[in-house]
C-alpha positions as YAML, in Angstrom:
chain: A
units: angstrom
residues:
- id: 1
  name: UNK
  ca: [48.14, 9.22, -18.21]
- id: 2
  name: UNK
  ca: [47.60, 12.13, -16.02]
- id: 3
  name: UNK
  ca: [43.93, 12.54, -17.86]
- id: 4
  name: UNK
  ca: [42.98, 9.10, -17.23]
- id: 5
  name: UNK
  ca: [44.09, 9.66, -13.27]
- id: 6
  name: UNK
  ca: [42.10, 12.41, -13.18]
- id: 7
  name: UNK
  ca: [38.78, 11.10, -15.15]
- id: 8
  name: UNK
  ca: [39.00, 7.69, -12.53]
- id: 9
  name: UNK
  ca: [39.66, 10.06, -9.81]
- id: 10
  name: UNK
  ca: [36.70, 11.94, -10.88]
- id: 11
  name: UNK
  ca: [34.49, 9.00, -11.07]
- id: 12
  name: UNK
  ca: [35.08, 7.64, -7.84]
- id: 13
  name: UNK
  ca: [34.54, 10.83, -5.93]
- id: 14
  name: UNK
  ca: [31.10, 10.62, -7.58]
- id: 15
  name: UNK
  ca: [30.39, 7.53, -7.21]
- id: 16
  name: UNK
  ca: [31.49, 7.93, -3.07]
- id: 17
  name: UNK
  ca: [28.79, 10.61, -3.37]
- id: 18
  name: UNK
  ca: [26.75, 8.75, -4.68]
- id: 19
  name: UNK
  ca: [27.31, 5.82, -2.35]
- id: 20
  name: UNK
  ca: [26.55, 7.70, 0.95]
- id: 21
  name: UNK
  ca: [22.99, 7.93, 0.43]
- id: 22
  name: UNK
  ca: [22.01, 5.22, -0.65]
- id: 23
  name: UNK
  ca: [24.06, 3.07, 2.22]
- id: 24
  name: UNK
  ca: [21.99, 5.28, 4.43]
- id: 25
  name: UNK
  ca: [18.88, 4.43, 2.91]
- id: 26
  name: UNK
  ca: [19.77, 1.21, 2.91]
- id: 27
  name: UNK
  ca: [20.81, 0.60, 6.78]
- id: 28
  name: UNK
  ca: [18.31, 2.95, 8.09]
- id: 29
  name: UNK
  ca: [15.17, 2.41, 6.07]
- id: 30
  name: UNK
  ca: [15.50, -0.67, 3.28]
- id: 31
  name: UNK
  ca: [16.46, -3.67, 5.96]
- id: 32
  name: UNK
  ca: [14.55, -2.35, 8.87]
- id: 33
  name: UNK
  ca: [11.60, -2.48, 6.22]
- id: 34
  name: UNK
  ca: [12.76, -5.97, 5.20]
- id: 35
  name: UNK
  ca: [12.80, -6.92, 9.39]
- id: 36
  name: UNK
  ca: [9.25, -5.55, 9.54]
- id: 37
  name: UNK
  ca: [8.12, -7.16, 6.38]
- id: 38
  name: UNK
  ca: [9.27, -10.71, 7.68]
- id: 39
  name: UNK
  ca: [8.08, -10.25, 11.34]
- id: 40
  name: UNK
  ca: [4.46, -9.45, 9.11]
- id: 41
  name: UNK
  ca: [4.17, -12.75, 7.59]
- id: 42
  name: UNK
  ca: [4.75, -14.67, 11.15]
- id: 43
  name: UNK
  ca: [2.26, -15.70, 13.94]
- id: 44
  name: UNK
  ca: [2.29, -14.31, 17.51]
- id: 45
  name: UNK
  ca: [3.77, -16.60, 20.23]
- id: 46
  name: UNK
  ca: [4.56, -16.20, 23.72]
- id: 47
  name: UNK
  ca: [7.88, -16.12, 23.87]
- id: 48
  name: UNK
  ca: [10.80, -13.86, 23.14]
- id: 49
  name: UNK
  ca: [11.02, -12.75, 20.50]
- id: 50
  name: UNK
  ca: [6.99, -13.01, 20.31]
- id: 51
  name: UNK
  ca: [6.51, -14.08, 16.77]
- id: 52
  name: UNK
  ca: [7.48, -17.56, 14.78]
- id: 53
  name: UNK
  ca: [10.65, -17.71, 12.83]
- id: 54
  name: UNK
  ca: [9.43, -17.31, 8.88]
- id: 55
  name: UNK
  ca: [12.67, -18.71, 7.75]
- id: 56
  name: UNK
  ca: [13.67, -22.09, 9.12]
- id: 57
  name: UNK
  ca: [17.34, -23.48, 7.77]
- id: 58
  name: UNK
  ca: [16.74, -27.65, 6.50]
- id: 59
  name: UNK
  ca: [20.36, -28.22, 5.81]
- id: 60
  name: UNK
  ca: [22.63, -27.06, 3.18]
- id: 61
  name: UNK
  ca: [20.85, -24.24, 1.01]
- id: 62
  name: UNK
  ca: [17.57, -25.75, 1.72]
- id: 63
  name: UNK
  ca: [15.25, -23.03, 3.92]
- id: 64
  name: UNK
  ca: [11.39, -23.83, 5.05]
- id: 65
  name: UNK
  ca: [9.01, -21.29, 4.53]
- id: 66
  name: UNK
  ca: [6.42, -20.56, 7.31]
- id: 67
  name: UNK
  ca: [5.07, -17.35, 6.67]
- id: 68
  name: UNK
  ca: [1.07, -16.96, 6.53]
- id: 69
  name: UNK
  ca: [-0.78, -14.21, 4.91]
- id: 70
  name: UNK
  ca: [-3.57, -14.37, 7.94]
- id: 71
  name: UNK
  ca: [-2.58, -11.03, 9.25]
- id: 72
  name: UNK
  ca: [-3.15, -8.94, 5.95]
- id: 73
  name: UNK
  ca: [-6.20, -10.62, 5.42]
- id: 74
  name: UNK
  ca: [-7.58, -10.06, 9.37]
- id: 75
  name: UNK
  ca: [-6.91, -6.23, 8.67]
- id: 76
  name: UNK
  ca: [-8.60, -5.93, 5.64]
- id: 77
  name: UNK
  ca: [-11.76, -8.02, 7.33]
- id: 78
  name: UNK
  ca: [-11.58, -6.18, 10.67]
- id: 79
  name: UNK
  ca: [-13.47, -2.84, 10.22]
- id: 80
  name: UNK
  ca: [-11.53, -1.00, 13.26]
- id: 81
  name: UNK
  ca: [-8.45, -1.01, 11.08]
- id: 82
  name: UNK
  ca: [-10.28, 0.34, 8.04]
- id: 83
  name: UNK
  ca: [-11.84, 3.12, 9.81]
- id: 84
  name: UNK
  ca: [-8.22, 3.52, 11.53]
- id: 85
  name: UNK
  ca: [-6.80, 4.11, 7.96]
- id: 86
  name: UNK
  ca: [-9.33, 6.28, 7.14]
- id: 87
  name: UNK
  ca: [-9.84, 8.16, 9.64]
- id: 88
  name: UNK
  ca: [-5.97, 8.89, 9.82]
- id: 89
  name: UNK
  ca: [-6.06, 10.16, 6.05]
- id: 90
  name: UNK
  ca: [-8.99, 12.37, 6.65]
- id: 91
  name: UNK
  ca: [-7.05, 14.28, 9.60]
- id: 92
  name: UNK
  ca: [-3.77, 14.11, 8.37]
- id: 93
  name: UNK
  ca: [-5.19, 15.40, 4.89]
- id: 94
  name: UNK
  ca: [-7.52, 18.26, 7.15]
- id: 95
  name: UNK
  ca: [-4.64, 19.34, 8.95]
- id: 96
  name: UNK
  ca: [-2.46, 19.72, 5.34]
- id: 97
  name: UNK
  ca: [-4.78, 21.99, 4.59]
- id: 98
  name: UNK
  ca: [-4.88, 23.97, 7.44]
- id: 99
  name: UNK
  ca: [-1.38, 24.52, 7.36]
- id: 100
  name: UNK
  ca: [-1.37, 25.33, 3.76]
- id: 101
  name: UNK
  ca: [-4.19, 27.96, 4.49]
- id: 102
  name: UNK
  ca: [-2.46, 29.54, 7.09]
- id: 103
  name: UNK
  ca: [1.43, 29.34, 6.11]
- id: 104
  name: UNK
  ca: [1.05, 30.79, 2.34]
- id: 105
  name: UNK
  ca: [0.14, 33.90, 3.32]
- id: 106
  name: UNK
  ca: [2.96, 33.98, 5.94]
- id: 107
  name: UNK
  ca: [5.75, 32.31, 3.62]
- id: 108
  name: UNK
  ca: [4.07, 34.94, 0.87]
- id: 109
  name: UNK
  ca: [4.22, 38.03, 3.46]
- id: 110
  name: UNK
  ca: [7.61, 36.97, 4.33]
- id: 111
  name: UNK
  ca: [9.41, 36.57, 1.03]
- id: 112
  name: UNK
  ca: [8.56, 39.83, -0.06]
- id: 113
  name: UNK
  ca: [9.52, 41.69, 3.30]
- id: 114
  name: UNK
  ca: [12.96, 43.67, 3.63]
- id: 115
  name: UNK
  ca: [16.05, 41.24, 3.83]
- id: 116
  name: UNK
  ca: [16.56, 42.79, 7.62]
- id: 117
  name: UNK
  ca: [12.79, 42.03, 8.47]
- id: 118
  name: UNK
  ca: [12.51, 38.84, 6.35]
- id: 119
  name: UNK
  ca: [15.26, 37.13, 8.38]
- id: 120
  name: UNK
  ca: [14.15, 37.71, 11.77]
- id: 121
  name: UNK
  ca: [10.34, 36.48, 10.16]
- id: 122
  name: UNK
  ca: [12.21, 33.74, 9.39]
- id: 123
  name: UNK
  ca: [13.84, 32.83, 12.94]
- id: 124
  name: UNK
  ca: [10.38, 33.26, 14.44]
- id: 125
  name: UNK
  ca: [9.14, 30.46, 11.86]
- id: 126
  name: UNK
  ca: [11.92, 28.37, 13.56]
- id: 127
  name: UNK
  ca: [12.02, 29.22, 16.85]
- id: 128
  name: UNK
  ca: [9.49, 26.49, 17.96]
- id: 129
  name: UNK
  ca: [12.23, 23.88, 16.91]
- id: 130
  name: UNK
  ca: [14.18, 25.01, 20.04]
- id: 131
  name: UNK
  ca: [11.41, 23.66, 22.29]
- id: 132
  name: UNK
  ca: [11.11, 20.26, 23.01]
- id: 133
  name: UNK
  ca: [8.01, 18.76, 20.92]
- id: 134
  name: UNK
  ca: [6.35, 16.72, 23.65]
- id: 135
  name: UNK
  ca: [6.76, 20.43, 25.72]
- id: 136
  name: UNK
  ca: [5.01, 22.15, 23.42]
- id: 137
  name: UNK
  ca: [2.43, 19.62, 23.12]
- id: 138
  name: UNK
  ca: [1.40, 19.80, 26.61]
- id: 139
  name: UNK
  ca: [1.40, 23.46, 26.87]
- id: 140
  name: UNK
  ca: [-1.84, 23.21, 24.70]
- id: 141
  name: UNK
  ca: [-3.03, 21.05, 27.64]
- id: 142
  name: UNK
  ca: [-2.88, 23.73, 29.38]
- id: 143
  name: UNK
  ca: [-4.45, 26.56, 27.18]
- id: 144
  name: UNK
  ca: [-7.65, 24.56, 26.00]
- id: 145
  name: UNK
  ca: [-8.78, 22.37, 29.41]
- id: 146
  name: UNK
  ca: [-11.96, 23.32, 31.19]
- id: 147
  name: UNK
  ca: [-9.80, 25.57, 33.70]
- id: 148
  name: UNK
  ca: [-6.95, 27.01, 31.06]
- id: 149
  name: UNK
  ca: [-6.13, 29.96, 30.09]
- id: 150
  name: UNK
  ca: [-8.48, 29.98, 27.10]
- id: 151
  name: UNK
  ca: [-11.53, 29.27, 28.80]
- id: 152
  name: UNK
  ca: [-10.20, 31.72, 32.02]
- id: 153
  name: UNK
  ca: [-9.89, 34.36, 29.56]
- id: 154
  name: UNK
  ca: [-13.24, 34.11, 27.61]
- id: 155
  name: UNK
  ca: [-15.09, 34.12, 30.81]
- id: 156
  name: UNK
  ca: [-12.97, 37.13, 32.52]
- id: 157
  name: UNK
  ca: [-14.13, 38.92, 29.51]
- id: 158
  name: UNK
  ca: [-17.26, 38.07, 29.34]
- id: 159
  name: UNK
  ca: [-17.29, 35.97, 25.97]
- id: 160
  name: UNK
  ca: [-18.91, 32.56, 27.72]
- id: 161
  name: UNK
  ca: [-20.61, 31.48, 30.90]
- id: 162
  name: UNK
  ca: [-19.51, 28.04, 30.77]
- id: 163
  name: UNK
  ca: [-16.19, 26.83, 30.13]
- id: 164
  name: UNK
  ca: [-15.69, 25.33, 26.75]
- id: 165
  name: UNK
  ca: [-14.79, 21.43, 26.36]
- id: 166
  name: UNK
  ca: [-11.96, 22.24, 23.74]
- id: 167
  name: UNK
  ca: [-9.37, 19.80, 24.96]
- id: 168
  name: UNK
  ca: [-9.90, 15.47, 23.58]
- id: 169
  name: UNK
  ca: [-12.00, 16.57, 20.79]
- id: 170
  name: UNK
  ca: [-11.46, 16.59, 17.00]
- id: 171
  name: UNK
  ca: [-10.76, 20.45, 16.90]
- id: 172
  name: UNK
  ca: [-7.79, 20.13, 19.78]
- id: 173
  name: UNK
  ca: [-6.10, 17.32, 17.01]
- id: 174
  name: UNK
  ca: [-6.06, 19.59, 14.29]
- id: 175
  name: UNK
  ca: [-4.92, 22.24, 16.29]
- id: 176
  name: UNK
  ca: [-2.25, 20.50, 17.62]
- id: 177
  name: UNK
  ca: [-1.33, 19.10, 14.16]
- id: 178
  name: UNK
  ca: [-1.13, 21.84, 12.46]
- id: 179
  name: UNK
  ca: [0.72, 24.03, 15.38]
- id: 180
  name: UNK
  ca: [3.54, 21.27, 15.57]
- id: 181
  name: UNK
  ca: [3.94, 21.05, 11.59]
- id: 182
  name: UNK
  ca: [3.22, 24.59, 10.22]
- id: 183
  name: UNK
  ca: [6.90, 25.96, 10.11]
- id: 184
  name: UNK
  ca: [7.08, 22.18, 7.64]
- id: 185
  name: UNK
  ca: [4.74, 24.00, 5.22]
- id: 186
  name: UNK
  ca: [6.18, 27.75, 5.23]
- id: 187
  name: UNK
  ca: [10.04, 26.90, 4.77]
- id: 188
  name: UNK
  ca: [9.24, 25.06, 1.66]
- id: 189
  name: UNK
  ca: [7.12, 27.44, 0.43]
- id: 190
  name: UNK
  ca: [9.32, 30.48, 0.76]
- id: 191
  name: UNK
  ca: [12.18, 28.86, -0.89]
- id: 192
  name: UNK
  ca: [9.61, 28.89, -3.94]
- id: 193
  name: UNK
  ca: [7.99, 32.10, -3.68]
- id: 194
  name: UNK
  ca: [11.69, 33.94, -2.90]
- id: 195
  name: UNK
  ca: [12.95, 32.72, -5.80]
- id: 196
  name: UNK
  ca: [9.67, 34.16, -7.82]
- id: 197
  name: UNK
  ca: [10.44, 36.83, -10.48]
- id: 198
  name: UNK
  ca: [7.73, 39.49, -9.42]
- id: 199
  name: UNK
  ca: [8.05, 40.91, -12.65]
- id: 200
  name: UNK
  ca: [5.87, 38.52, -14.14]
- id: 201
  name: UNK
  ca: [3.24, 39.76, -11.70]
- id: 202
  name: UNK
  ca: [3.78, 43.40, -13.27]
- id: 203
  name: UNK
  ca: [3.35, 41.96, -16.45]
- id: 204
  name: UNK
  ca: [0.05, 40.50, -15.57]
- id: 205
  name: UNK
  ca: [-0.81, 43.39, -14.44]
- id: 206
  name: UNK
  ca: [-0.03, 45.29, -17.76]
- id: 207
  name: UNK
  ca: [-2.09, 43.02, -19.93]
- id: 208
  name: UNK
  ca: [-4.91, 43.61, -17.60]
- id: 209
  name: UNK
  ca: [-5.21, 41.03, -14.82]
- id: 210
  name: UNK
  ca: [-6.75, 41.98, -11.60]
- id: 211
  name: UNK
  ca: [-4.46, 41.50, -8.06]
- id: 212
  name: UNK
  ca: [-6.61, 38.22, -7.86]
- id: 213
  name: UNK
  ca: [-6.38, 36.88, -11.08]
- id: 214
  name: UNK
  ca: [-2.56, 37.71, -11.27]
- id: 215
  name: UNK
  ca: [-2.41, 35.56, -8.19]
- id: 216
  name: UNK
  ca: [-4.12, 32.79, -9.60]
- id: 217
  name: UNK
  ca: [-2.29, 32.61, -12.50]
- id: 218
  name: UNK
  ca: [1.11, 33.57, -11.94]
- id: 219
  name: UNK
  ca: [2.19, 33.19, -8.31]
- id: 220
  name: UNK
  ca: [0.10, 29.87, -7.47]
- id: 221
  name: UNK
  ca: [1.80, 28.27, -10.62]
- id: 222
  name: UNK
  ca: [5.10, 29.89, -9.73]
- id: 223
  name: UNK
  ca: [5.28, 28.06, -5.88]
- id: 224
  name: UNK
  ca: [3.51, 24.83, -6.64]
- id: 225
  name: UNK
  ca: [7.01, 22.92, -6.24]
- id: 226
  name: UNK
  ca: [6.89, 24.50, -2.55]
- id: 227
  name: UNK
  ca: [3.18, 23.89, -2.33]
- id: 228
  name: UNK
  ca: [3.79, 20.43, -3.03]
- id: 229
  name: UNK
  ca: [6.74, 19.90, -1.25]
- id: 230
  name: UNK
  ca: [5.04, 21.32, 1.77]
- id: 231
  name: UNK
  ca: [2.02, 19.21, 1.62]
- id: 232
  name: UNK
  ca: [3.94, 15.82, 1.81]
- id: 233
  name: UNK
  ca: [6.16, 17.49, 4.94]
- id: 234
  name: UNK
  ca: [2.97, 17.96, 6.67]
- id: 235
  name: UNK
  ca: [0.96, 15.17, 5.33]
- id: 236
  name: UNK
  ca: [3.19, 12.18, 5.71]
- id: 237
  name: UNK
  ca: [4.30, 12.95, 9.50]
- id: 238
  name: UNK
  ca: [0.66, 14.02, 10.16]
- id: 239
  name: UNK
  ca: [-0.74, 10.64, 8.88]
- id: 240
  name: UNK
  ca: [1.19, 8.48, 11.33]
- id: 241
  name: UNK
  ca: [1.28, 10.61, 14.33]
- id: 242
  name: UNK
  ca: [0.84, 9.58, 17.79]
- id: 243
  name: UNK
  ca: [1.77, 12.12, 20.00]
- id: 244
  name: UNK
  ca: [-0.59, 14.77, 19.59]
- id: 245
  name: UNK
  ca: [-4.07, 12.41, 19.05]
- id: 246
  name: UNK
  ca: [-3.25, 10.56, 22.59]
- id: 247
  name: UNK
  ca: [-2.66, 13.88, 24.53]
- id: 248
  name: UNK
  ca: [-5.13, 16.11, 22.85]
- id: 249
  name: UNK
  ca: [-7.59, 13.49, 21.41]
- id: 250
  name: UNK
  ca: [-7.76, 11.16, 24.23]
- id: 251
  name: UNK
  ca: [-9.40, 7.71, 24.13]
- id: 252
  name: UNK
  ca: [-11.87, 8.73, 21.18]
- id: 253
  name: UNK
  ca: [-9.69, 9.79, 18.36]
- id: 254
  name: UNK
  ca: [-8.78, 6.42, 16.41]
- id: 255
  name: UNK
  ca: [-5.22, 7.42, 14.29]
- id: 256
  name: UNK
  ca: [-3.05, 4.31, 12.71]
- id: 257
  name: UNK
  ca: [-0.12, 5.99, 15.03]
- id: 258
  name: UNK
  ca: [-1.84, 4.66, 18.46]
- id: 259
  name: UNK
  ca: [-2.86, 1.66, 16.74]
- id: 260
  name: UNK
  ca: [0.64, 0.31, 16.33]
- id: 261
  name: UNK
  ca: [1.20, 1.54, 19.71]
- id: 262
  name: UNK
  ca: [-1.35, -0.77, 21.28]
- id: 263
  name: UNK
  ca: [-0.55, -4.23, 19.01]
- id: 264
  name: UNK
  ca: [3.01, -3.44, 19.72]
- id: 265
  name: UNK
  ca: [3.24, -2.86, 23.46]
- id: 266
  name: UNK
  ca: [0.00, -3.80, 24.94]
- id: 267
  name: UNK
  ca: [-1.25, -6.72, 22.86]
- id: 268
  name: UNK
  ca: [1.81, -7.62, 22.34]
- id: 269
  name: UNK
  ca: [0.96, -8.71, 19.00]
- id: 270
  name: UNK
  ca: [4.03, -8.03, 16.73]
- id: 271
  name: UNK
  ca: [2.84, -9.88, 13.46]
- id: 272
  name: UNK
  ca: [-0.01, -7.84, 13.07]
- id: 273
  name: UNK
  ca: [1.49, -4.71, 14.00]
- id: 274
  name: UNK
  ca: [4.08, -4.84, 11.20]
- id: 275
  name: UNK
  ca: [1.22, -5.63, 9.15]
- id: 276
  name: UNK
  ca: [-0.21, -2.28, 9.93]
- id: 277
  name: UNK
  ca: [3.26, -0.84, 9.28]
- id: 278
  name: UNK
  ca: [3.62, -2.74, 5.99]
- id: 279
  name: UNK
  ca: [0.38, -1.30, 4.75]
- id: 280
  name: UNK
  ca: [0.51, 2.29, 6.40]
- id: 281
  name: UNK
  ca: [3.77, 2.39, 4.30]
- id: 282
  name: UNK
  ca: [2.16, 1.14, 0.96]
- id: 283
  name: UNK
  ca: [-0.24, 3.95, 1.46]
- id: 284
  name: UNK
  ca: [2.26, 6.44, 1.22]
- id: 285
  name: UNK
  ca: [5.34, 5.75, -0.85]
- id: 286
  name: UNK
  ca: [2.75, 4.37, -3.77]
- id: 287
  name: UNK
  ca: [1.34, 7.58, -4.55]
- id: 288
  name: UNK
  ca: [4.63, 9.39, -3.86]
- id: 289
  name: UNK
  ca: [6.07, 7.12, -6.71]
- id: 290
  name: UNK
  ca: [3.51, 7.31, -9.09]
- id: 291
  name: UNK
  ca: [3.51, 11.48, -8.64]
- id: 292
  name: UNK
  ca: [7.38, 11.10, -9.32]
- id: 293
  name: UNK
  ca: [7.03, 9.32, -12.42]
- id: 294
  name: UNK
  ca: [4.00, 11.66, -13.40]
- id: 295
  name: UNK
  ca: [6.44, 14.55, -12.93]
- id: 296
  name: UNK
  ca: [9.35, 12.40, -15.02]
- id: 297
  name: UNK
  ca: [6.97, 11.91, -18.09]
- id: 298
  name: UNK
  ca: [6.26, 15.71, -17.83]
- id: 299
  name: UNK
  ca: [9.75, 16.76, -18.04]
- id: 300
  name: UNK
  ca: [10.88, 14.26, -20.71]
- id: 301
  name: UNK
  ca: [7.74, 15.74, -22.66]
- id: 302
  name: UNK
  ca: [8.46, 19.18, -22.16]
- id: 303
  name: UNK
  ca: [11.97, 18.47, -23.44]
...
């Protein structure tokens, strides 16, 4: 009897586990998805709240159905919402790479530094995170306009003769991107690389591999988990960003992020704006999916 108590007590403490997630995704992302993917099928009205009701009670059991696909299909005829897509991919994917060019070396130099060393590497990484985003954003302002401290210092030493027009331009974007989301890529990928056995480097080394070819073959195989962990930090953030392309783009740089901004709160056009929500979401969780099912049939294989 006392087994059995034990077994169900067992059971229920992982199943209450269990539960808290998934209530969590549920409140916070599965019906607030659900409100966005009705308001998506409406039309726009003036009114509040500005869109048609999709579901309209007859009676009884009996609902009427007035949802319209004409939003989907005005996106996918519009070419300023293509190119909005697009365009967001391309920088979001740019700046994924930036980051991943810059913060493997770091994550690598830092994972194999003394544990006294590698921890205060490690509170550098973070330290950003104790400054308010938005703050940090506007200190670039500050360092790449016409009369910063960039452009101040290149001409005190001599570098330029004119200042340089650095700041709303597709180079202040990625360097704001990547800034704001490179301590994303390191964390992940020293969690891989310090959990590396560097002995399989030695014997690489032993059978003849140069530093190089070790590196290719050993320790970029070893961290792909954080690789690939760190990529989607970066890249799914990066994709619908807002922030950094109005402040440091300006008026030119066309991201998905101020997009929804302007059918939300200046056009006032709700319907279509969840549309671009409902797709901008498609875009990402699809390939996320089929990646984690690519990764499931690899596992069952290997086993």
């Amino acid at each position: 009897m006392t087994g059995l108590m034990s077994k169900t007590a067992n059971k229920l403490g992982r199943l209450s586990v269990l539960l808290i997630p998934f209530l969590w995704m549920t409140v916070f992302f599965l019906l607030p998805f659900l409100i966005l993917l009705k308001i998506s099928f409406s039309q726009t009205r003036t009114g509040i709240p500005p869109y048609t009701e999709v579901f309209e009670w007859a009676g009884g059991l009996l609902f009427k159905i007035h949802g319209t696909m004409e939003n989907f299909y005005f996106l996918i005829s519009d070419s300023l919402y293509f190119a909005a897509y697009t365009n967001s991919i391309k920088i979001a994917a740019i700046s994924t790479l930036i980051c991943l060019l810059i913060g493997y070396p770091m994550a690598l130099g830092i994972s194999r530094a003394s544990p006294k060393v590698r921890n205060i590497l490690l509170l550098l990484v973070i330290l950003p995170f104790w400054t308010s985003f938005l703050i940090r954003v506007y200190a670039w302002i500050g360092l790449l306009k016409n009369e910063g401290l960039i452009n101040h210092l290149l001409m005190a030493l001599g570098i330029i003769d004119q200042p340089l027009v650095m700041l709303h331009t597709p180079f202040a974007v990625y360097l704001g991107i990547s800034y704001s989301y490179l301590p994303f890529m390191v964390l992940p990928l020293y969690a891989s690389l310090e959990k590396m056995d560097y002995s399989l480097l030695e014997a690489a080394a032993d059978l003849g591999a140069k530093p190089m070819q070790a590196f290719l073959s050993v320790t970029i195989p070893q961290s792909m988990p954080g690789i690939i962990a760190g990529s989607m930090l970066v890249f799914i953030p990066a994709i619908g960003e807002f922030v950094i392309p109005d402040l440091l783009g300006g008026a030119n740089t066309l991201m998905i992020g101020k997009v929804l901004w302007n059918e939300f709160f200046l056009n006032r056009d709700w319907p279509l704006a969840s549309a671009v929500a409902v797709i901008m979401l498609v875009i990402l969780v699809l390939p996320l999916v089929l990646w984690q099912r690519h990764q499931q049939v690899l596992e069952e294989r290997d086993q």
